[in-house]
Coordinates of C-alpha atoms and ligand atoms in Angstrom, one line a residue:
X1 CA -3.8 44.2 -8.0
X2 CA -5.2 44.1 -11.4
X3 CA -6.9 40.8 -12.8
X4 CA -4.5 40.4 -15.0
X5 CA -1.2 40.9 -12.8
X6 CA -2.9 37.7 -10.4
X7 CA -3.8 35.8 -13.4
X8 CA -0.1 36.3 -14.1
X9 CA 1.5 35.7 -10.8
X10 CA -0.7 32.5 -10.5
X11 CA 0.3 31.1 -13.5
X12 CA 3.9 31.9 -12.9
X13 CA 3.4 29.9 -9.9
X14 CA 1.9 26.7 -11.4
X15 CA 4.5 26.9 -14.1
X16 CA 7.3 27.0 -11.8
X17 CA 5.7 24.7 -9.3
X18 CA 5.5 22.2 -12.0
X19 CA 9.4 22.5 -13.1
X20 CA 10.8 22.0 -9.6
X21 CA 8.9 19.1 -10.0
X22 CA 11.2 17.7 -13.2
X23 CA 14.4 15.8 -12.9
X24 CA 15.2 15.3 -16.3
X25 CA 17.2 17.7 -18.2
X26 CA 15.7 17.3 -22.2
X27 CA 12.0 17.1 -20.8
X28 CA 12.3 20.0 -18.3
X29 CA 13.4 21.9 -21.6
X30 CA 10.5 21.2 -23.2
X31 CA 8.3 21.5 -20.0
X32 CA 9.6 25.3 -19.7
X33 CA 9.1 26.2 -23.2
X34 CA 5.0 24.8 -23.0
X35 CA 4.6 26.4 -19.9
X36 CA 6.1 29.5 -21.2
X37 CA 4.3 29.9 -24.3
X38 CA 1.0 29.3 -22.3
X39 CA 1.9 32.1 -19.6
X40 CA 2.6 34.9 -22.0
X41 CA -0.3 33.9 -24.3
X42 CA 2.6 33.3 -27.3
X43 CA 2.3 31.4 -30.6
X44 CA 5.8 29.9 -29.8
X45 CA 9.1 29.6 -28.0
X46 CA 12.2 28.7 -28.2
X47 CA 14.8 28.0 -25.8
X48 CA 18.3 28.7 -26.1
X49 CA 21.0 26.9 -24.2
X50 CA 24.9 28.3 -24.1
X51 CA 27.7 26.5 -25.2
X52 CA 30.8 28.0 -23.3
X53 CA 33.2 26.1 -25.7
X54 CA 32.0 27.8 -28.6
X55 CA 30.6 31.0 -27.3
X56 CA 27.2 30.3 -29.3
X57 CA 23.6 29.7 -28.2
X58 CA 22.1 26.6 -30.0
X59 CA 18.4 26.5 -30.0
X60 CA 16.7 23.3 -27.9
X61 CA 14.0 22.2 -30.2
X62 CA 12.7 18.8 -28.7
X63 CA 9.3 20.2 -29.1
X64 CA 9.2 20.8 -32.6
X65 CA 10.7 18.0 -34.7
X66 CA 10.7 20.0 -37.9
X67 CA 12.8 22.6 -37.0
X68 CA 16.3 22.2 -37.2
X69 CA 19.2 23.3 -34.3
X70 CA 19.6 27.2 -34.9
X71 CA 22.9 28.6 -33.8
X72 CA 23.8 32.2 -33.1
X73 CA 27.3 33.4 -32.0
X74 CA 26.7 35.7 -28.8
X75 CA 26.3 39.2 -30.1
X76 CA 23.9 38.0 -33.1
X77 CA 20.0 38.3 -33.7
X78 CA 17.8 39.2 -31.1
X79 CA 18.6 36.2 -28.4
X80 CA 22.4 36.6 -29.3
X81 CA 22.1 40.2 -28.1
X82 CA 20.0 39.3 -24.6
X83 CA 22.7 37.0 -24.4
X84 CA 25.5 39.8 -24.6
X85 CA 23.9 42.6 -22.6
X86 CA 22.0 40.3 -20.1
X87 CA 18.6 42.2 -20.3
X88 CA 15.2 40.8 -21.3
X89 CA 13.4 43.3 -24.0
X90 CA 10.6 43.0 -26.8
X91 CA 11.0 43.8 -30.2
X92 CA 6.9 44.8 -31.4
X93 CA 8.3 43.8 -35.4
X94 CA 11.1 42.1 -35.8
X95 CA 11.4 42.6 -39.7
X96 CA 12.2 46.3 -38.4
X97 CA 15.2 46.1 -36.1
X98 CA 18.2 45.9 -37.7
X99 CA 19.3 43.2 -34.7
X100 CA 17.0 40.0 -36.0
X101 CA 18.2 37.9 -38.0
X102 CA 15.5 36.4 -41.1
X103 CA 18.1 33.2 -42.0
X104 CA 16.3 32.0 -38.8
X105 CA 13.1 32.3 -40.2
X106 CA 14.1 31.0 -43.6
X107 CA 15.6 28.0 -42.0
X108 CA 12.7 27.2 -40.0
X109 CA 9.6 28.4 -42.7
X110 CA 8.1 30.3 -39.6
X111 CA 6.9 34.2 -40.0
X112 CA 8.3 35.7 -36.5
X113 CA 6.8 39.0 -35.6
X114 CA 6.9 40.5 -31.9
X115 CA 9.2 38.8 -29.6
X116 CA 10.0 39.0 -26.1
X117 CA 13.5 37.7 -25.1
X118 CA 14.8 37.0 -21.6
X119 CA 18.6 35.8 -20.6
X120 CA 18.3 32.7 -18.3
X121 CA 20.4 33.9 -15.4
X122 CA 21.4 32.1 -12.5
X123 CA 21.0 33.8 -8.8
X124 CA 25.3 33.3 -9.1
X125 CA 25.3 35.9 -12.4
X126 CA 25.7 33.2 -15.0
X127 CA 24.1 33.4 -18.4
X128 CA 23.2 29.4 -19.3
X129 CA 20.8 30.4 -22.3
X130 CA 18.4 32.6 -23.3
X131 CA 14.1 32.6 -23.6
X132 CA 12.3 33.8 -26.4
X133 CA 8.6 33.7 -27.3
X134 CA 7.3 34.9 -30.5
X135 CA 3.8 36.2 -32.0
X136 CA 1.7 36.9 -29.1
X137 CA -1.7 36.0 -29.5
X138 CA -3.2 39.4 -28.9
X139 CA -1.3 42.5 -29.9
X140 CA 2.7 42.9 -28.8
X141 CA 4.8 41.9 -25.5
X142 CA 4.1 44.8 -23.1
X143 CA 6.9 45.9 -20.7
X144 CA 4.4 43.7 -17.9
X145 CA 5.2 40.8 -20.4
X146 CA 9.3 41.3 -20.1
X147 CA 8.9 41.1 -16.5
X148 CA 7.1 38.2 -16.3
X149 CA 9.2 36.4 -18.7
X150 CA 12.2 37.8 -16.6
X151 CA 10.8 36.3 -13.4
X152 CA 10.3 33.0 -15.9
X153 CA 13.6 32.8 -17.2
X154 CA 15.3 33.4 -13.5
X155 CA 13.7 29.8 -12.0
X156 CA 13.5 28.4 -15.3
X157 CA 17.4 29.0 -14.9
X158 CA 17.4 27.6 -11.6
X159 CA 15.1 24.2 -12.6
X160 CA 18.1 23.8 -15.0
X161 CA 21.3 23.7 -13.2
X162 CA 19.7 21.4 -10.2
X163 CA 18.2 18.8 -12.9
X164 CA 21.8 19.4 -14.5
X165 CA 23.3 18.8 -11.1
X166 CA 20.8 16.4 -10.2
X167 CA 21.5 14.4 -13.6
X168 CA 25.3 14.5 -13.3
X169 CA 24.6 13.2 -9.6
X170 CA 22.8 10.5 -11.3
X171 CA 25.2 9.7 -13.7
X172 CA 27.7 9.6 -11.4
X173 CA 26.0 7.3 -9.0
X174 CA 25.3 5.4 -12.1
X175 CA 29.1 5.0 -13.1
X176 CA 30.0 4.1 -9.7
X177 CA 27.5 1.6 -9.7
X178 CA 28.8 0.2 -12.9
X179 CA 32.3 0.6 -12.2
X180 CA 31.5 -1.5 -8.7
X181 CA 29.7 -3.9 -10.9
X182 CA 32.6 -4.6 -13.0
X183 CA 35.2 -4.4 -9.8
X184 CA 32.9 -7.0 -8.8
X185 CA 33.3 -8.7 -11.8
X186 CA 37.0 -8.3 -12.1
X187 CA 36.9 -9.5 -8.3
X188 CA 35.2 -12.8 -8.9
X189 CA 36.8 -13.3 -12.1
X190 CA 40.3 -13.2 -9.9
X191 CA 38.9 -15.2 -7.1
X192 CA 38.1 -18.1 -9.3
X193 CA 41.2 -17.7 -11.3
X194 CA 43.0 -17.8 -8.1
X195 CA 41.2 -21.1 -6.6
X196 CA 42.2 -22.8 -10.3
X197 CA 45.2 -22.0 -9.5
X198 CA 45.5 -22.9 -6.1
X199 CA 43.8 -26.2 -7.0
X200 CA 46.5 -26.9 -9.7
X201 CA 48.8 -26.2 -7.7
X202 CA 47.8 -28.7 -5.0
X203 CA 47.4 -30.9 -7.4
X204 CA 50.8 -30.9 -9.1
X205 CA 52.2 -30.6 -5.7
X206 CA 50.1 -34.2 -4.5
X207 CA 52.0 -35.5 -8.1
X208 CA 55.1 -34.1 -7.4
X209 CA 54.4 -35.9 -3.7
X210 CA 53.5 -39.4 -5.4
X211 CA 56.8 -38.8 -7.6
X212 CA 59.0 -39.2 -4.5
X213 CA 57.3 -41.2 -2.2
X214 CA 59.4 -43.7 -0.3
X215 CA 57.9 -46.6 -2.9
X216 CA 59.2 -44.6 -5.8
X217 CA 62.3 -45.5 -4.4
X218 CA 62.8 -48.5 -6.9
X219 CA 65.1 -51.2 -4.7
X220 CA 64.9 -54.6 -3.5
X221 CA 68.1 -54.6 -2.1
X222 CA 68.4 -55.1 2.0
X223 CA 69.8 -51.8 2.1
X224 CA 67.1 -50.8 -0.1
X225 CA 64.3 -52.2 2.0
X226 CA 65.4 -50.7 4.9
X227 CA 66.1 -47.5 3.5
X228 CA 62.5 -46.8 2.6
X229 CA 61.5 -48.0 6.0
X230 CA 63.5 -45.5 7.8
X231 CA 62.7 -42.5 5.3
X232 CA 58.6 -43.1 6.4
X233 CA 60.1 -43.3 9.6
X234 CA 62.0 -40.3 9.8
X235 CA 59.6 -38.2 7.7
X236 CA 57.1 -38.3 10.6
X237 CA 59.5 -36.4 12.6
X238 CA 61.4 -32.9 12.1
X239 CA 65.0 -34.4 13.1
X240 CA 67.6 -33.6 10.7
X241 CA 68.7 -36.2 8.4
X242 CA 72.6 -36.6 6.9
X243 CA 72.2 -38.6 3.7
X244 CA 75.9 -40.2 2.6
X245 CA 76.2 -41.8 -0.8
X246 CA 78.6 -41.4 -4.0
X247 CA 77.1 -39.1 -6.8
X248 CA 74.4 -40.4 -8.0
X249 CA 73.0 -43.1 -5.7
X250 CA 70.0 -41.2 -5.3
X251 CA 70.5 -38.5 -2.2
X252 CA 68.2 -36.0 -3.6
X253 CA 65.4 -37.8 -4.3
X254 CA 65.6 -39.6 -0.9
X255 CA 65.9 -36.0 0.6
X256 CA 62.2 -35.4 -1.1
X257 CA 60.9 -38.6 -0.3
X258 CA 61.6 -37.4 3.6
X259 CA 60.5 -33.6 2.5
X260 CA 57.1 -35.1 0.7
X261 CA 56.1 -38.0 3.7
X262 CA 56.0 -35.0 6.1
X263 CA 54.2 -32.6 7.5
X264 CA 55.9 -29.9 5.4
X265 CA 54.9 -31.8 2.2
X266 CA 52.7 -28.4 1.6
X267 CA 56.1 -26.0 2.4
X268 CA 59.1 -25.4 -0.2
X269 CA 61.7 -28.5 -1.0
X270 CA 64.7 -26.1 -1.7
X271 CA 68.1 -27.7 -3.0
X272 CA 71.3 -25.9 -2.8
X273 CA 74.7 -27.1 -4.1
X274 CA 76.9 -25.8 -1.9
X275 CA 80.2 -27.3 -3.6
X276 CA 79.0 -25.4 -6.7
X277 CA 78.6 -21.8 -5.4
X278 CA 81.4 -19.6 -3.7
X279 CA 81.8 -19.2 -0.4
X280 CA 80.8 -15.3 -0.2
X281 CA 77.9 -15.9 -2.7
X282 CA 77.0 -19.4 -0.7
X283 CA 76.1 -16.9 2.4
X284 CA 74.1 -14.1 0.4
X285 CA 71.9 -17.7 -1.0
X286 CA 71.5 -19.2 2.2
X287 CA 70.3 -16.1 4.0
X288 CA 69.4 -13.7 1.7
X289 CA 70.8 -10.0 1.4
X290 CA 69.8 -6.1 1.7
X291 CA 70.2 -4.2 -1.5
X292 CA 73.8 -2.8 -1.4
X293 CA 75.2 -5.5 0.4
X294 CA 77.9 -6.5 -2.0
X295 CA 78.5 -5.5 -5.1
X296 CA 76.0 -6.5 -7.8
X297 CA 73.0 -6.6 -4.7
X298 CA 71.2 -4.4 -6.8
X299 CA 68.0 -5.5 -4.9
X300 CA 67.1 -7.2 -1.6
X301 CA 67.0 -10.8 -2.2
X302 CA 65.4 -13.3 0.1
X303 CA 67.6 -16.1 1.0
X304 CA 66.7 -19.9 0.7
X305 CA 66.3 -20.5 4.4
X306 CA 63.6 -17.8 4.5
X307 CA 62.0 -19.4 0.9
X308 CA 62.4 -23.1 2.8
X309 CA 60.8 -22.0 5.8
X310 CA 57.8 -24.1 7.0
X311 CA 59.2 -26.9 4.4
X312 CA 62.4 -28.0 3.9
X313 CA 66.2 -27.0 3.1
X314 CA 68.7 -29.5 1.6
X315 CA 72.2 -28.8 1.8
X316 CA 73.9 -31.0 -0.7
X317 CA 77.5 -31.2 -0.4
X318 CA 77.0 -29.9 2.9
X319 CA 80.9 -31.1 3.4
X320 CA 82.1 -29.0 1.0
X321 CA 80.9 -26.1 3.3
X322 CA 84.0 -23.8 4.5
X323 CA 85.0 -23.3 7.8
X324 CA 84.0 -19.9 8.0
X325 CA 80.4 -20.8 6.5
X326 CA 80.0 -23.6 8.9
X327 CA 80.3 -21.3 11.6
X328 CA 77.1 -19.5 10.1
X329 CA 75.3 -22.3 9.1
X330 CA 75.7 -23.8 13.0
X331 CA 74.6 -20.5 14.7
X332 CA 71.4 -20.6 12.1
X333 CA 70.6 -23.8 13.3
X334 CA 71.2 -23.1 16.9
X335 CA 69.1 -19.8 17.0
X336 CA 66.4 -21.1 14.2
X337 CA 67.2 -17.2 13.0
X338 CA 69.5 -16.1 9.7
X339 CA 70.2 -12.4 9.6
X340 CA 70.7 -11.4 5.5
X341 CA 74.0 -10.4 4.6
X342 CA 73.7 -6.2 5.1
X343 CA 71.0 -6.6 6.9
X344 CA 70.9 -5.0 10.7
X345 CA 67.9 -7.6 12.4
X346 CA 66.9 -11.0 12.4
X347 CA 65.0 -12.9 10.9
X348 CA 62.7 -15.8 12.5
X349 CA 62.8 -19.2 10.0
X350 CA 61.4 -23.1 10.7
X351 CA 63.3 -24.7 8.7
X352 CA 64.0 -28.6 8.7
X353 CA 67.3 -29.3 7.4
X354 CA 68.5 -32.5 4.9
X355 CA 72.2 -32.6 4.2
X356 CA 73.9 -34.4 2.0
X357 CA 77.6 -35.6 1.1
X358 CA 79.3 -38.1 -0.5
X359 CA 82.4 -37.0 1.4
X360 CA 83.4 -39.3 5.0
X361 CA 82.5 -36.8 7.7
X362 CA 83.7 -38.5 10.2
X363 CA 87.2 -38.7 8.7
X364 CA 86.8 -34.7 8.3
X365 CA 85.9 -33.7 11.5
X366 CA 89.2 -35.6 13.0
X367 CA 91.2 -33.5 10.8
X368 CA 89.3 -30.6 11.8
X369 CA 87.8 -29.6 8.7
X370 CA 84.0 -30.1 9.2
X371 CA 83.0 -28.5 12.6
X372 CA 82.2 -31.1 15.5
X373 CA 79.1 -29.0 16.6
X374 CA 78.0 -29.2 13.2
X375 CA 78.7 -33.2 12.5
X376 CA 76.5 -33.9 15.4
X377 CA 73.7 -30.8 14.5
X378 CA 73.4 -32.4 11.4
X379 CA 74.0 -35.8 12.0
X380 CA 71.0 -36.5 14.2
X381 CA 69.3 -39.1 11.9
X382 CA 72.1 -40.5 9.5
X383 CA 71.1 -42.7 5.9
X384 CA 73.4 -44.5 3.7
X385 CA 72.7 -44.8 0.0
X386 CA 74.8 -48.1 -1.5
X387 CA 76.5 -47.7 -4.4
X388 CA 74.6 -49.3 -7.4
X389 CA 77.7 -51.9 -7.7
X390 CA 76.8 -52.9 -4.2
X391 CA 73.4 -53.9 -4.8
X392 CA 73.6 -55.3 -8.9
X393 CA 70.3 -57.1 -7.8
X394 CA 68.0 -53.7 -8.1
X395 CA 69.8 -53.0 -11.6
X396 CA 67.1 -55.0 -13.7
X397 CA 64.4 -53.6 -12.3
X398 CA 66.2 -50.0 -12.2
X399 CA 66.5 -50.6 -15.9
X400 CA 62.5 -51.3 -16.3
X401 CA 61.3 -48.3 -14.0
X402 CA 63.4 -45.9 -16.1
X403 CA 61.8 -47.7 -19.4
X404 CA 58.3 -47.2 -18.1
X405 CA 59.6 -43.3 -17.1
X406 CA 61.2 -42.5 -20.7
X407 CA 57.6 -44.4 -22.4
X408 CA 55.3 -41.9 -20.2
X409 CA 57.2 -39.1 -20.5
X410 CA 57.9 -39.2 -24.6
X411 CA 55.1 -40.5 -25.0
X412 CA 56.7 -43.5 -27.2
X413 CA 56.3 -47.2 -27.2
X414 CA 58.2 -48.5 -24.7
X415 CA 61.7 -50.4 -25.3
X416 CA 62.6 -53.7 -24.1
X417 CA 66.2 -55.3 -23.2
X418 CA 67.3 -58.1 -24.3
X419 CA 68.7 -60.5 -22.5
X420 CA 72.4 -60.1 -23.7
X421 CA 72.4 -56.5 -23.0
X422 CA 71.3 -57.0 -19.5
X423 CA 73.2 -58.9 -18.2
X424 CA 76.2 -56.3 -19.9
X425 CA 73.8 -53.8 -17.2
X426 CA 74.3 -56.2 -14.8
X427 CA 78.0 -56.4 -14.6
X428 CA 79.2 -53.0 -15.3
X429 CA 80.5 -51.3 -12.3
X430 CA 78.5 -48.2 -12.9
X431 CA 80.9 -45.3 -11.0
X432 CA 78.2 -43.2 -11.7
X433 CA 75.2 -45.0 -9.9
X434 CA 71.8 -45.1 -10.6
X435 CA 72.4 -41.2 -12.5
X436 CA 74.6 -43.3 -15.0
X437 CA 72.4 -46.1 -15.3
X438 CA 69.5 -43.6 -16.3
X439 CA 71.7 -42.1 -18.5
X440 CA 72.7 -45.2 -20.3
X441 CA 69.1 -46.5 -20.7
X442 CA 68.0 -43.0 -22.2
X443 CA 70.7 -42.8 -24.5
X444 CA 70.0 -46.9 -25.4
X445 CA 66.6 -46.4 -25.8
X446 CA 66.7 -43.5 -28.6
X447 CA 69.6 -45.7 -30.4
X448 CA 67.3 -48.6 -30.0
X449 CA 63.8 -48.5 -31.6
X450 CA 62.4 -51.2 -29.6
X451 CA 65.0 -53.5 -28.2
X452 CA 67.9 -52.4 -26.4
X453 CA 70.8 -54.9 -28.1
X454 CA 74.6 -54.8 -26.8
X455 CA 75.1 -52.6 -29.2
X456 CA 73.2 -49.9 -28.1
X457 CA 74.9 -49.6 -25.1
X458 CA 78.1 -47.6 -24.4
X459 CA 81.6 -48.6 -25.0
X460 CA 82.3 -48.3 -21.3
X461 CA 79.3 -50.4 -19.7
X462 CA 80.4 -53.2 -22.6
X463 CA 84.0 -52.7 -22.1
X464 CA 83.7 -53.7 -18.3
X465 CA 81.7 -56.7 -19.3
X466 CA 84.8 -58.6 -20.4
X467 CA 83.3 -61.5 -22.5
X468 CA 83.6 -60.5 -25.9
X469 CA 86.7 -58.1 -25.5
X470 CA 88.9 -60.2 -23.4
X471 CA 92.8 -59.5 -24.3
X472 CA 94.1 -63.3 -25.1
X473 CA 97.7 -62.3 -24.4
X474 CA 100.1 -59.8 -23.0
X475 CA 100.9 -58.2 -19.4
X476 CA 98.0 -57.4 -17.3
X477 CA 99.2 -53.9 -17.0
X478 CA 99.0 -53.1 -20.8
X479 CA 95.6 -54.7 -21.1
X480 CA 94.5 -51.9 -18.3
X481 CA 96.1 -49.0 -20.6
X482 CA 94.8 -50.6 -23.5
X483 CA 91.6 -50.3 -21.8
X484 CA 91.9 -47.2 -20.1
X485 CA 92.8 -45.5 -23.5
X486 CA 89.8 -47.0 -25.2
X487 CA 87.9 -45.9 -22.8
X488 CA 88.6 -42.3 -22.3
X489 CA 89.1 -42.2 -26.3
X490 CA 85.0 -43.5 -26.7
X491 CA 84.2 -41.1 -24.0
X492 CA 85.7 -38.2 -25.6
X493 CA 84.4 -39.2 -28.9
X494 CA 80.6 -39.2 -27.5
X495 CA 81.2 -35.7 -25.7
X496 CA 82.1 -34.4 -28.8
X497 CA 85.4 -33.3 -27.3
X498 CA 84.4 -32.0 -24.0
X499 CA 86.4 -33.1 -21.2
X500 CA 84.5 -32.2 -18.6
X501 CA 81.5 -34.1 -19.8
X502 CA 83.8 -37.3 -20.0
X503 CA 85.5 -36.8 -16.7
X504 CA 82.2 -37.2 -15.3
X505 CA 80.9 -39.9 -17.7
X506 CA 84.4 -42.0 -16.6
X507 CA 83.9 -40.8 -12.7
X508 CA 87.5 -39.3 -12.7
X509 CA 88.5 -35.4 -12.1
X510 CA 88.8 -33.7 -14.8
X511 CA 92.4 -32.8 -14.3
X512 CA 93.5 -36.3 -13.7
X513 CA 91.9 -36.9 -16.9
X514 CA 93.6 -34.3 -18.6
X515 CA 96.7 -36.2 -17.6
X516 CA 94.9 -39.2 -18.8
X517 CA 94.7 -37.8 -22.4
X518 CA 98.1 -36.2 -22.4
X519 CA 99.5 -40.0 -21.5
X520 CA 97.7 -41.4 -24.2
X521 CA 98.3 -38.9 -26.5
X522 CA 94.7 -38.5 -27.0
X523 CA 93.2 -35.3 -29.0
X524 CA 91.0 -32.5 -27.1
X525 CA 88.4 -30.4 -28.5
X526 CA 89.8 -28.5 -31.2
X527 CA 93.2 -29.7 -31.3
X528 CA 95.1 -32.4 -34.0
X529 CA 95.7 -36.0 -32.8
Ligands
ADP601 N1 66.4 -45.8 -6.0 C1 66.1 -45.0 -7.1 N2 65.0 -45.3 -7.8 C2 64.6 -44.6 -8.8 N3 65.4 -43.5 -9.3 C3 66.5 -43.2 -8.7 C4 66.9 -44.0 -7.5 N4 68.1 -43.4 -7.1 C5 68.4 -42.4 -7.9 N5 67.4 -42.3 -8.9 C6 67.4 -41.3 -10.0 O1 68.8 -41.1 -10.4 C7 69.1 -39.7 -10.6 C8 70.2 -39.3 -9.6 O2 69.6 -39.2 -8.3 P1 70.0 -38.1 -7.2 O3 69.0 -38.2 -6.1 O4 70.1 -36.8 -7.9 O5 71.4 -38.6 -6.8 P2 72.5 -37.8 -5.8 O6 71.8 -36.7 -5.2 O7 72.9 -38.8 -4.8 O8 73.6 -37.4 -6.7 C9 67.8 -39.0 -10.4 O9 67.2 -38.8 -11.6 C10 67.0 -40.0 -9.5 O10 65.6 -39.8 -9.7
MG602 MG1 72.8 -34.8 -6.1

């Protein structure tokens, strides 16, 4: 081998030693273009890299700043032709062949002479760019030089795609490490959002607890007293409990204190009127349903036994329950399973049930509209509620509880009552209970600004309190239609007409008060006296 051919092969061998050796895409650029320069004894090189998009080389240039990015279409000057045909050449003057292009030489202020040019081809046949050097030191590029820059520009090829690999590799790795640290983020983020939320949640479910805790139960009243014993009683245990009362005594919020003093305080309270919802409906509510089941079951819908579970369900108007839905409700009890209407399986629940009616039970089981098996289901632990009118000793301080509630909750200074207009409280027979009471004080208390006067109060609660509007003559029976009409006429007129609304104000059905109105000749909504 000649001196020259080993000098050659050895520097070919410390040039591509040292380019394995670099992982980074711009530097190795610049590394192969030093090293290549210094192997074939060149002035310069330049290294050109091809965009696929385009179909143009574009010159890499990180080793000369002063030289701006050259782009040739494939096809034009000297490196767009190696690029095209795939073969390494040398040109010995460049001015002479028709194939260079001098703009590139203009642009860049450099005199270009001979040139050797090699296409850097990958082992799979891919052209990635193409390897030029310019002005050798010493004469022209000899067909010796071509093949050495051939054999350059083949690993120099191969140095590129792995640090190209190698880089995407990194920047992958790198994105996945920042993608995980923002999951992480997110993830944290969540997690503390969700413990806020959690602890909020506790907390307005402790308040919600304090709200109907047996002492929230405002009553001094024997029955009272007792009451609130046997709801901390009976909220230690899981027995059901029947709650009897007229509207408005307070049967729901007994049913909480019970629900909040247990040991399902953290589970669901879950209400349902069954008076107010139809019978077929009343079924899909209580247990839920499959999509399809009915008509309108556009979805599946979970049922309140299966929302209640591990906390409690109360059945209000639990005696207004049809026989057929009894039936259903009894074997739910009995198995501690519902099965949703459409649904084919059943469904486990622990449920503890609260009912509630203001209707005699006993008296309906003997006419054999409430099921037996269900009275005594039901009726394990049984509470009373007194109507308001039997305990006129808790009215006073009924009237200051809800004074202190209506302050905290508008946020207002609270109203006083004078002495006058409580003992009007006092003696109205409030058909409505404690509901109608807290009604009356609301509505006082906006009239009032301050203190609640006799005149702030409702014709009704007033009209009962005889003093002041005592008939002085005539038959007893037209003082009570006197009465009656005045009444029904005030309640109308603070309904604004709605006879529903008064029905309930005046504790009547609403039919029997239309007859009411069409006896006294009274006016409805939208219709002339
Ligand atoms: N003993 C009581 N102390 C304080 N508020 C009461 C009392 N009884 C009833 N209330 C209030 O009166 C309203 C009606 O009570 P509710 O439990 O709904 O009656 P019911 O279910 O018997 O119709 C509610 O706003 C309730 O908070
Ligand atoms: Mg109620």
């Amino acid at each position: 081998m000649s001196e020259r051919a080993t000098r050659d092969r050895i520097g070919l061998l410390r040039a591509a030693l040292a380019l394995t050796q670099e992982r980074d895409v711009e530097k190795l650029l610049g590394r192969i273009m030093d090293e290549v320069t210094r192997v074939l004894d060149a002035d310069r090189s330049t290294l050109f890299l091809y965009d696929s998009e385009r179909r143009e080389l574009f010159s890499k240039i990180a080793q000369r700043a002063e030289v701006t990015e050259i782009r040739l279409p494939i096809g034009r000057g000297l490196a767009g032709h190696v690029a095209k045909t795939g073969t390494a050449m040398a040109v010995d003057d460049v001015y002479d062949d028709p194939r260079f292009t001098p703009e590139t030489d203009r642009s860049t202020g450099y005199r270009t002479k001979t040139v050797a040019c090699a296409p850097l081809l990958t082992p799979d046949g891919r052209t990635v760019g193409v390897l030029e050097v310019m002005n050798k030191r010493e004469g022209v590029f000899d067909p010796d030089d071509v093949k050495l820059l051939t054999a350059f520009a083949a690993f120099s090829a191969v140095a590129i795609e792995n640090a190209r690999l190698y880089d995407e590799d990194a920047r992958k790795s790198m994105q996945i490490q920042a993608l995980n640290r923002q999951l992480k983020d997110a993830l944290e983020r969540q997690t503390k959002r969700l413990a806020n939320v959690e602890q909020e949640l506790e907390s307005s479910k402790r308040e919600l607890g304090e709200r109907f805790q047996a002492r929230n139960i405002v009553g001094r009243a024997p029955a009272m007293v007792e009451l609130q014993r046997l709801v901390d009683r009976v909220a230690g245990t899981d027995a059901p409990v029947l709650i009897q009362g007229e509207s408005g005594t307070g049967k729901e919020l007994l049913a909480k204190a019970i629900h909040f003093g247990s040991r399902r305080a953290a589970g669901e309270f879950v209400a349902e009127n069954c008076a107010a919802v139809a019978e077929t409906l009343l079924e899909a509510e209580l247990f839920g349903h499959k999509k399809g089941a009915f008509t309108g079951a556009d979805r599946d819908r979970q049922g309140l036994f299966e929302i209640a579970s591990g906390g409690t369900l109360f059945l209000d108007e639990v005696g207004d329950m049809s026989l057929e839905m009894q039936k259903k409700l009894l074997r739910a009890l009995q198995e501690g399973e519902i099965r949703p209407v459409g649904a084919r399986d059943n469904r486990k629940v622990d449920v503890r049930i609260l009912a509630a009616t203001n209707k005699d039970l006993d008296v309906m089981m003997k006419e054999g509209t409430f099921r037996e098996d269900l009275y005594y289901r039901l009726n394990v632990v049984r509470l009373r509620l007194p109507a308001l009118r039997e305990r006129r000793e808790d009215i006073p301080i009924l009237v200051e509880f809800f004074l202190d509630q209506i302050a905290k909750e508008s946020g207002r200074p609270r109203a006083t009552v004078s002495d006058r207009a409580m003992k009007a409280l006092v003696r109205h027979g409030w058909p409505g209970n404690v509901r109608e009471l807290q009604n009356e004080i609301r509505r006082a208390a906006i009239m009032a600004d301050g203190l609640i006067d006799p005149e702030h109060l409702s014709p009704q609660v007033l009209g009962s309190a005889g003093a002041d509007g005592m008939p002085t003559g005539g038959t007893l029976k037209g003082a009570k239609l006197a009465l009656e009409r005045k009444m029904i006429e005030a309640a109308l007129k603070r309904t604004g007409g709605n006879v529903a609304a008064a029905a309930r104000e005046l504790g009547v059905h609403r039919p029997q008060l239309s007859v009411l109105i069409g006896k006294h000749k009274l006016a409805r909504k939208g219709e002339e006296a």
